[in-house]
Amino acid sequence: MRRLDIHLRDGDAYEMVIRVVKAAEPVDYIVVPLERQNRRLISVFVRDGTGQTLMDNIQSCLEREKDWRVALFAIEATAPQIEETAPKRASTRGQKALREEIYTGVAKGTKLDGDYLLFVVLSTIVAGIGLNSDGVAAVIGAMVIAPLLGPILGFALGVALGDRELLGRAGLTLTAGIALCLGTSLALSFALPINLESRELLSRAEVRLDGVALAMAAGGAAALSTARGVGSALVGVMVAAALLPPAASVGLFAGDGRWPLAGRAGLLLLLNIASLILAALIVFRFKGIRPRTWIEQKDASRAMAINAGLSVVFLVLCAALILILDLGERVSFG
């Protein structure tokens, strides 16, 4: 259940908002006059599944008005307990978090600051040492602290909403994170003798189709948990598993002059990035996460079609390259 607090001026807009609120058949609502002259506060309690439609309708009523704000709160519990019933007109497919909640949460993870960069450096050092020493625990620990989930979700959500600002910010943050990871692991390779007997390290140079399935599952799970408003650290680990070890391996192999292995790890990294974004795009579309107005929806649909199409083409090309590489290895060993 959600609570929407609507702060607005008295007048025609207030009357329209009240009609919209009543039409939404909320659990309850109250109207409070404020100390400021000609101001009202409408507090509305809505069930899960109906909040997004009400939020959109309220914004449509107030988009030409000034000096208004809608605050959104998640209600953990009420007394007496309110039985949740299926909404008559559900606007989303099982989506519990509202678009505005999703956007705010995802946007925080796309911030490029010193903490983000420091986490990337530290996680890369831990991952590089773990990969080189064949230490599974260290690699897992690096994936726990790697902050790569936010930029991936931000990029996918920016495409889904047609939000160029979010798209650009997430793309910049993701690019900076991957570049810093590559640079850190490259520098680390000069301090560590590369251990080519490490299974953890060499496995990141094995480009196989099951890696695509892993990345797709991680991207889909990340988008699904975000759409349902359920944050999970394990989802972030899944996404980092598809990005951090391959990126760290590229730097380690390149620093040691193992260019074929570095190329394979780089291909795996690019393949995983495309898979993560494509899966997140699909889930966001299936969950009905899209802009409010039809003009914005049209732009977002075009952006999503272009990005999804490019991702699919890239995945097909990579899959073909994987099959060619596997066939070449079988012939050489045969």
Short mmCIF file of C-alpha atoms in Angstrom, two decimals:
data_model
loop_
_atom_site.label_atom_id
_atom_site.label_comp_id
_atom_site.label_asym_id
_atom_site.label_seq_id
_atom_site.Cartn_x
_atom_site.Cartn_y
_atom_site.Cartn_z
CA MET A 1 0.00 0.00 0.00
CA ARG A 2 1.12 3.57 -0.72
CA ARG A 3 0.29 7.03 0.62
CA LEU A 4 0.28 9.99 -1.72
CA ASP A 5 0.50 13.46 -0.15
CA ILE A 6 -0.57 16.14 -2.62
CA HIS A 7 0.34 19.74 -1.78
CA LEU A 8 -1.40 22.27 -4.04
CA ARG A 9 -3.17 25.59 -4.21
CA ASP A 10 -6.91 25.87 -3.75
CA GLY A 11 -9.01 26.39 -6.87
CA ASP A 12 -10.04 24.56 -10.02
CA ALA A 13 -7.00 22.29 -9.96
CA TYR A 14 -7.90 21.17 -6.45
CA GLU A 15 -11.41 20.25 -7.56
CA MET A 16 -10.06 18.20 -10.48
CA VAL A 17 -7.59 16.36 -8.24
CA ILE A 18 -10.36 15.50 -5.76
CA ARG A 19 -12.44 14.01 -8.58
CA VAL A 20 -9.46 11.98 -9.75
CA VAL A 21 -8.81 10.74 -6.22
CA LYS A 22 -12.41 9.65 -5.74
CA ALA A 23 -12.45 7.89 -9.12
CA ALA A 24 -9.43 5.82 -8.05
CA GLU A 25 -11.50 4.28 -5.20
CA PRO A 26 -8.72 4.63 -2.61
CA VAL A 27 -8.64 2.91 0.76
CA ASP A 28 -9.08 6.33 2.37
CA TYR A 29 -8.21 10.00 1.87
CA ILE A 30 -8.27 13.16 3.92
CA VAL A 31 -8.07 16.87 3.06
CA VAL A 32 -6.18 19.17 5.41
CA PRO A 33 -6.14 22.99 5.12
CA LEU A 34 -2.62 24.35 5.59
CA GLU A 35 -1.34 27.42 7.43
CA ARG A 36 -0.36 29.07 4.17
CA GLN A 37 -3.30 30.84 2.62
CA ASN A 38 -5.22 29.01 -0.13
CA ARG A 39 -3.21 25.80 0.28
CA ARG A 40 -4.48 22.23 0.69
CA LEU A 41 -2.96 18.88 1.57
CA ILE A 42 -4.69 15.78 0.22
CA SER A 43 -3.42 12.56 1.76
CA VAL A 44 -4.52 9.45 -0.15
CA PHE A 45 -4.08 5.78 0.80
CA VAL A 46 -4.08 3.45 -2.24
CA ARG A 47 -3.66 -0.28 -2.69
CA ASP A 48 -0.79 -1.82 -4.63
CA GLY A 49 -1.50 -1.82 -8.36
CA THR A 50 -3.56 1.39 -8.44
CA GLY A 51 -1.01 3.96 -7.31
CA GLN A 52 0.68 4.47 -10.68
CA THR A 53 -2.56 5.29 -12.49
CA LEU A 54 -3.56 7.76 -9.78
CA MET A 55 -0.09 9.33 -9.79
CA ASP A 56 -0.21 9.80 -13.56
CA ASN A 57 -3.73 11.28 -13.47
CA ILE A 58 -2.78 13.72 -10.72
CA GLN A 59 0.24 14.91 -12.69
CA SER A 60 -1.92 15.33 -15.78
CA CYS A 61 -4.31 17.55 -13.79
CA LEU A 62 -1.49 19.67 -12.38
CA GLU A 63 1.02 19.84 -15.26
CA ARG A 64 -0.06 23.42 -16.15
CA GLU A 65 -0.24 24.53 -12.53
CA LYS A 66 2.53 26.00 -10.41
CA ASP A 67 3.63 25.49 -6.83
CA TRP A 68 2.52 21.89 -6.29
CA ARG A 69 4.18 18.68 -5.24
CA VAL A 70 3.26 15.03 -4.77
CA ALA A 71 5.15 13.08 -2.09
CA LEU A 72 5.06 9.27 -2.12
CA PHE A 73 5.38 7.01 0.92
CA ALA A 74 5.41 3.23 1.24
CA ILE A 75 3.13 1.97 4.03
CA GLU A 76 4.68 -0.96 5.86
CA ALA A 77 1.68 -1.74 8.06
CA THR A 78 -1.62 -0.34 9.34
CA ALA A 79 -3.90 -1.10 12.26
CA PRO A 80 -6.44 -2.49 11.82
CA GLN A 81 -5.06 -4.56 8.96
CA ILE A 82 -6.40 -3.78 5.49
CA GLU A 83 -7.03 -6.72 3.22
CA GLU A 84 -5.28 -6.29 -0.12
CA THR A 85 -7.63 -7.06 -2.99
CA ALA A 86 -6.87 -7.27 -6.69
CA PRO A 87 -7.40 -3.84 -8.30
CA LYS A 88 -10.19 -3.54 -10.84
CA ARG A 89 -8.00 -1.68 -13.30
CA ALA A 90 -4.41 -2.70 -12.83
CA SER A 91 -2.08 -0.67 -15.03
CA THR A 92 0.97 -2.87 -14.54
CA ARG A 93 1.79 -6.56 -14.59
CA GLY A 94 2.62 -7.34 -10.98
CA GLN A 95 4.56 -4.11 -10.56
CA LYS A 96 4.49 -2.87 -6.97
CA ALA A 97 6.92 0.05 -7.06
CA LEU A 98 5.75 3.20 -8.82
CA ARG A 99 7.68 4.66 -11.72
CA GLU A 100 8.80 7.58 -9.60
CA GLU A 101 10.06 5.25 -6.86
CA ILE A 102 11.95 3.14 -9.37
CA TYR A 103 13.49 6.20 -11.02
CA THR A 104 14.62 7.73 -7.73
CA GLY A 105 16.17 4.49 -6.52
CA VAL A 106 17.93 3.70 -9.79
CA ALA A 107 19.17 7.27 -10.33
CA LYS A 108 21.04 7.14 -7.01
CA GLY A 109 23.06 4.19 -8.29
CA THR A 110 24.24 6.09 -11.39
CA LYS A 111 26.07 8.79 -9.47
CA LEU A 112 29.71 9.09 -10.50
CA ASP A 113 31.59 10.19 -7.40
CA GLY A 114 34.67 9.39 -5.40
CA ASP A 115 33.02 6.60 -3.42
CA TYR A 116 31.94 4.83 -6.61
CA LEU A 117 35.43 5.05 -8.10
CA LEU A 118 37.06 3.91 -4.85
CA PHE A 119 34.73 0.88 -4.64
CA VAL A 120 35.62 -0.03 -8.24
CA VAL A 121 39.35 0.16 -7.48
CA LEU A 122 39.07 -1.86 -4.27
CA SER A 123 36.81 -4.52 -5.78
CA THR A 124 39.12 -4.83 -8.79
CA ILE A 125 42.17 -5.32 -6.57
CA VAL A 126 40.37 -8.01 -4.57
CA ALA A 127 39.09 -9.67 -7.76
CA GLY A 128 42.49 -9.52 -9.45
CA ILE A 129 44.27 -11.11 -6.51
CA GLY A 130 41.53 -13.72 -6.17
CA LEU A 131 41.58 -14.58 -9.87
CA ASN A 132 45.36 -14.86 -9.98
CA SER A 133 45.59 -16.96 -6.81
CA ASP A 134 42.61 -19.14 -7.80
CA GLY A 135 40.79 -17.94 -4.69
CA VAL A 136 37.04 -18.36 -5.12
CA ALA A 137 36.24 -16.62 -1.83
CA ALA A 138 38.18 -13.50 -2.82
CA VAL A 139 36.45 -13.32 -6.21
CA ILE A 140 33.04 -13.62 -4.56
CA GLY A 141 33.98 -10.96 -2.01
CA ALA A 142 34.99 -8.60 -4.83
CA MET A 143 31.63 -9.09 -6.50
CA VAL A 144 29.84 -8.22 -3.26
CA ILE A 145 31.47 -4.78 -3.04
CA ALA A 146 31.48 -3.97 -6.77
CA PRO A 147 29.05 -1.06 -7.46
CA LEU A 148 28.18 -2.02 -11.05
CA LEU A 149 24.47 -2.79 -10.64
CA GLY A 150 23.36 0.85 -10.57
CA PRO A 151 24.78 1.94 -13.94
CA ILE A 152 23.41 -1.13 -15.73
CA LEU A 153 19.89 -0.58 -14.38
CA GLY A 154 20.18 3.17 -14.98
CA PHE A 155 21.10 2.65 -18.63
CA ALA A 156 18.22 0.21 -19.19
CA LEU A 157 15.70 2.41 -17.36
CA GLY A 158 16.89 5.48 -19.25
CA VAL A 159 16.15 3.67 -22.50
CA ALA A 160 12.79 2.40 -21.23
CA LEU A 161 11.69 5.90 -20.21
CA GLY A 162 13.39 7.76 -23.04
CA ASP A 163 15.27 9.79 -20.42
CA ARG A 164 18.41 11.03 -22.13
CA GLU A 165 19.83 12.55 -18.96
CA LEU A 166 19.60 9.29 -17.01
CA LEU A 167 20.83 7.35 -20.04
CA GLY A 168 23.87 9.57 -20.47
CA ARG A 169 24.71 9.65 -16.76
CA ALA A 170 24.43 5.87 -16.42
CA GLY A 171 26.43 5.30 -19.58
CA LEU A 172 29.19 7.60 -18.36
CA THR A 173 29.27 5.96 -14.92
CA LEU A 174 29.36 2.45 -16.39
CA THR A 175 32.07 3.39 -18.89
CA ALA A 176 34.16 5.06 -16.18
CA GLY A 177 33.76 2.04 -13.91
CA ILE A 178 34.77 -0.48 -16.57
CA ALA A 179 37.69 1.69 -17.73
CA LEU A 180 38.93 2.11 -14.15
CA CYS A 181 38.60 -1.63 -13.58
CA LEU A 182 40.68 -2.31 -16.70
CA GLY A 183 43.31 0.24 -15.70
CA THR A 184 43.54 -1.03 -12.13
CA SER A 185 43.88 -4.67 -13.19
CA LEU A 186 46.47 -3.68 -15.82
CA ALA A 187 48.53 -1.93 -13.15
CA LEU A 188 48.09 -4.92 -10.84
CA SER A 189 49.50 -7.25 -13.51
CA PHE A 190 52.89 -5.54 -13.22
CA ALA A 191 53.00 -6.31 -9.49
CA LEU A 192 51.76 -9.89 -9.70
CA PRO A 193 53.28 -12.70 -11.76
CA ILE A 194 50.36 -14.05 -13.78
CA ASN A 195 49.35 -17.55 -12.70
CA LEU A 196 48.19 -19.37 -15.83
CA GLU A 197 47.36 -22.42 -13.73
CA SER A 198 44.56 -20.55 -11.98
CA ARG A 199 41.23 -22.01 -13.01
CA GLU A 200 39.38 -18.88 -11.86
CA LEU A 201 41.49 -16.72 -14.16
CA LEU A 202 41.49 -18.95 -17.23
CA SER A 203 37.72 -19.55 -16.98
CA ARG A 204 37.17 -15.84 -17.71
CA ALA A 205 38.78 -16.39 -21.11
CA GLU A 206 36.28 -19.14 -21.97
CA VAL A 207 33.53 -17.55 -24.04
CA ARG A 208 30.54 -19.89 -24.10
CA LEU A 209 26.83 -19.56 -24.71
CA ASP A 210 26.01 -20.48 -21.11
CA GLY A 211 27.68 -17.20 -20.13
CA VAL A 212 24.99 -15.39 -22.12
CA ALA A 213 22.32 -17.23 -20.15
CA LEU A 214 23.98 -16.21 -16.87
CA ALA A 215 24.12 -12.55 -17.87
CA MET A 216 20.54 -12.55 -19.18
CA ALA A 217 19.31 -14.12 -15.95
CA ALA A 218 21.24 -11.58 -13.86
CA GLY A 219 19.93 -8.60 -15.85
CA GLY A 220 16.36 -9.88 -15.75
CA ALA A 221 16.50 -10.56 -12.01
CA ALA A 222 17.94 -7.11 -11.34
CA ALA A 223 15.20 -5.36 -13.33
CA LEU A 224 12.47 -7.55 -11.80
CA SER A 225 13.56 -6.89 -8.22
CA THR A 226 13.69 -3.15 -8.98
CA ALA A 227 10.22 -3.13 -10.57
CA ARG A 228 8.76 -4.92 -7.56
CA GLY A 229 10.49 -2.60 -5.12
CA VAL A 230 12.49 -5.42 -3.58
CA GLY A 231 16.15 -4.52 -3.22
CA SER A 232 18.54 -7.44 -3.02
CA ALA A 233 22.29 -7.46 -2.53
CA LEU A 234 22.41 -10.90 -4.15
CA VAL A 235 21.14 -9.44 -7.42
CA GLY A 236 24.01 -6.96 -7.38
CA VAL A 237 26.42 -9.85 -6.89
CA MET A 238 24.92 -11.62 -9.92
CA VAL A 239 25.42 -8.55 -12.09
CA ALA A 240 28.96 -8.03 -10.80
CA ALA A 241 29.71 -11.69 -11.54
CA ALA A 242 29.07 -10.98 -15.21
CA LEU A 243 31.19 -7.81 -15.32
CA LEU A 244 33.94 -7.55 -12.71
CA PRO A 245 35.90 -10.82 -13.17
CA PRO A 246 36.03 -10.61 -17.00
CA ALA A 247 37.06 -6.94 -16.86
CA ALA A 248 39.77 -7.67 -14.30
CA SER A 249 40.96 -10.62 -16.38
CA VAL A 250 41.35 -8.42 -19.46
CA GLY A 251 43.79 -6.17 -17.63
CA LEU A 252 45.72 -9.07 -16.10
CA PHE A 253 46.11 -10.85 -19.42
CA ALA A 254 46.96 -7.66 -21.32
CA GLY A 255 49.61 -6.65 -18.78
CA ASP A 256 51.28 -10.02 -19.24
CA GLY A 257 51.13 -9.78 -23.02
CA ARG A 258 48.59 -12.60 -23.35
CA TRP A 259 46.60 -10.85 -26.06
CA PRO A 260 44.54 -13.85 -27.30
CA LEU A 261 43.36 -14.51 -23.74
CA ALA A 262 42.75 -10.80 -23.17
CA GLY A 263 40.70 -10.68 -26.36
CA ARG A 264 38.56 -13.61 -25.25
CA ALA A 265 37.97 -12.06 -21.83
CA GLY A 266 37.11 -8.75 -23.52
CA LEU A 267 34.62 -10.51 -25.79
CA LEU A 268 33.03 -12.13 -22.74
CA LEU A 269 32.80 -8.73 -21.04
CA LEU A 270 31.11 -7.07 -24.04
CA LEU A 271 28.77 -10.02 -24.45
CA ASN A 272 27.74 -9.85 -20.80
CA ILE A 273 27.13 -6.09 -20.92
CA ALA A 274 24.84 -6.45 -23.95
CA SER A 275 23.03 -9.40 -22.33
CA LEU A 276 22.48 -7.58 -19.04
CA ILE A 277 21.04 -4.48 -20.71
CA LEU A 278 18.85 -6.45 -23.13
CA ALA A 279 17.37 -8.59 -20.35
CA ALA A 280 16.67 -5.52 -18.20
CA LEU A 281 15.00 -3.79 -21.15
CA ILE A 282 12.75 -6.79 -21.75
CA VAL A 283 11.69 -6.96 -18.09
CA PHE A 284 11.02 -3.22 -17.85
CA ARG A 285 8.88 -3.39 -21.01
CA PHE A 286 6.99 -6.45 -19.77
CA LYS A 287 6.33 -4.72 -16.46
CA GLY A 288 4.83 -1.73 -18.25
CA ILE A 289 7.44 0.76 -17.05
CA ARG A 290 7.16 3.57 -19.53
CA PRO A 291 6.79 7.38 -19.62
CA ARG A 292 3.55 9.07 -18.61
CA THR A 293 2.60 10.98 -21.77
CA TRP A 294 2.07 9.39 -25.18
CA ILE A 295 4.67 11.65 -26.81
CA GLU A 296 7.32 10.54 -24.34
CA GLN A 297 6.16 6.93 -24.76
CA LYS A 298 6.67 7.20 -28.51
CA ASP A 299 10.23 8.47 -28.07
CA ALA A 300 10.98 5.81 -25.47
CA SER A 301 9.57 3.04 -27.67
CA ARG A 302 11.79 4.18 -30.53
CA ALA A 303 14.87 4.30 -28.29
CA MET A 304 14.07 0.88 -26.83
CA ALA A 305 13.57 -0.65 -30.28
CA ILE A 306 16.91 0.73 -31.49
CA ASN A 307 18.85 -0.38 -28.43
CA ALA A 308 17.18 -3.78 -28.27
CA GLY A 309 17.82 -4.31 -31.98
CA LEU A 310 21.49 -3.38 -31.66
CA SER A 311 21.85 -5.63 -28.61
CA VAL A 312 20.28 -8.57 -30.43
CA VAL A 313 22.51 -8.07 -33.48
CA PHE A 314 25.58 -7.85 -31.26
CA LEU A 315 24.58 -11.00 -29.36
CA VAL A 316 24.01 -12.91 -32.59
CA LEU A 317 27.42 -11.86 -33.93
CA CYS A 318 29.09 -12.81 -30.65
CA ALA A 319 27.28 -16.14 -30.55
CA ALA A 320 28.46 -16.86 -34.11
CA LEU A 321 32.02 -15.93 -33.12
CA ILE A 322 31.80 -18.22 -30.08
CA LEU A 323 30.68 -21.13 -32.24
CA ILE A 324 33.49 -20.46 -34.73
CA LEU A 325 36.07 -20.35 -31.93
CA ASP A 326 34.74 -23.57 -30.40
CA LEU A 327 34.77 -25.29 -33.78
CA GLY A 328 38.34 -24.14 -34.40
CA GLU A 329 39.45 -25.51 -31.04
CA ARG A 330 37.81 -28.88 -31.68
CA VAL A 331 39.45 -29.15 -35.09
CA SER A 332 42.89 -28.24 -33.68
CA PHE A 333 42.60 -30.76 -30.85
CA GLY A 334 41.11 -33.37 -33.15
#
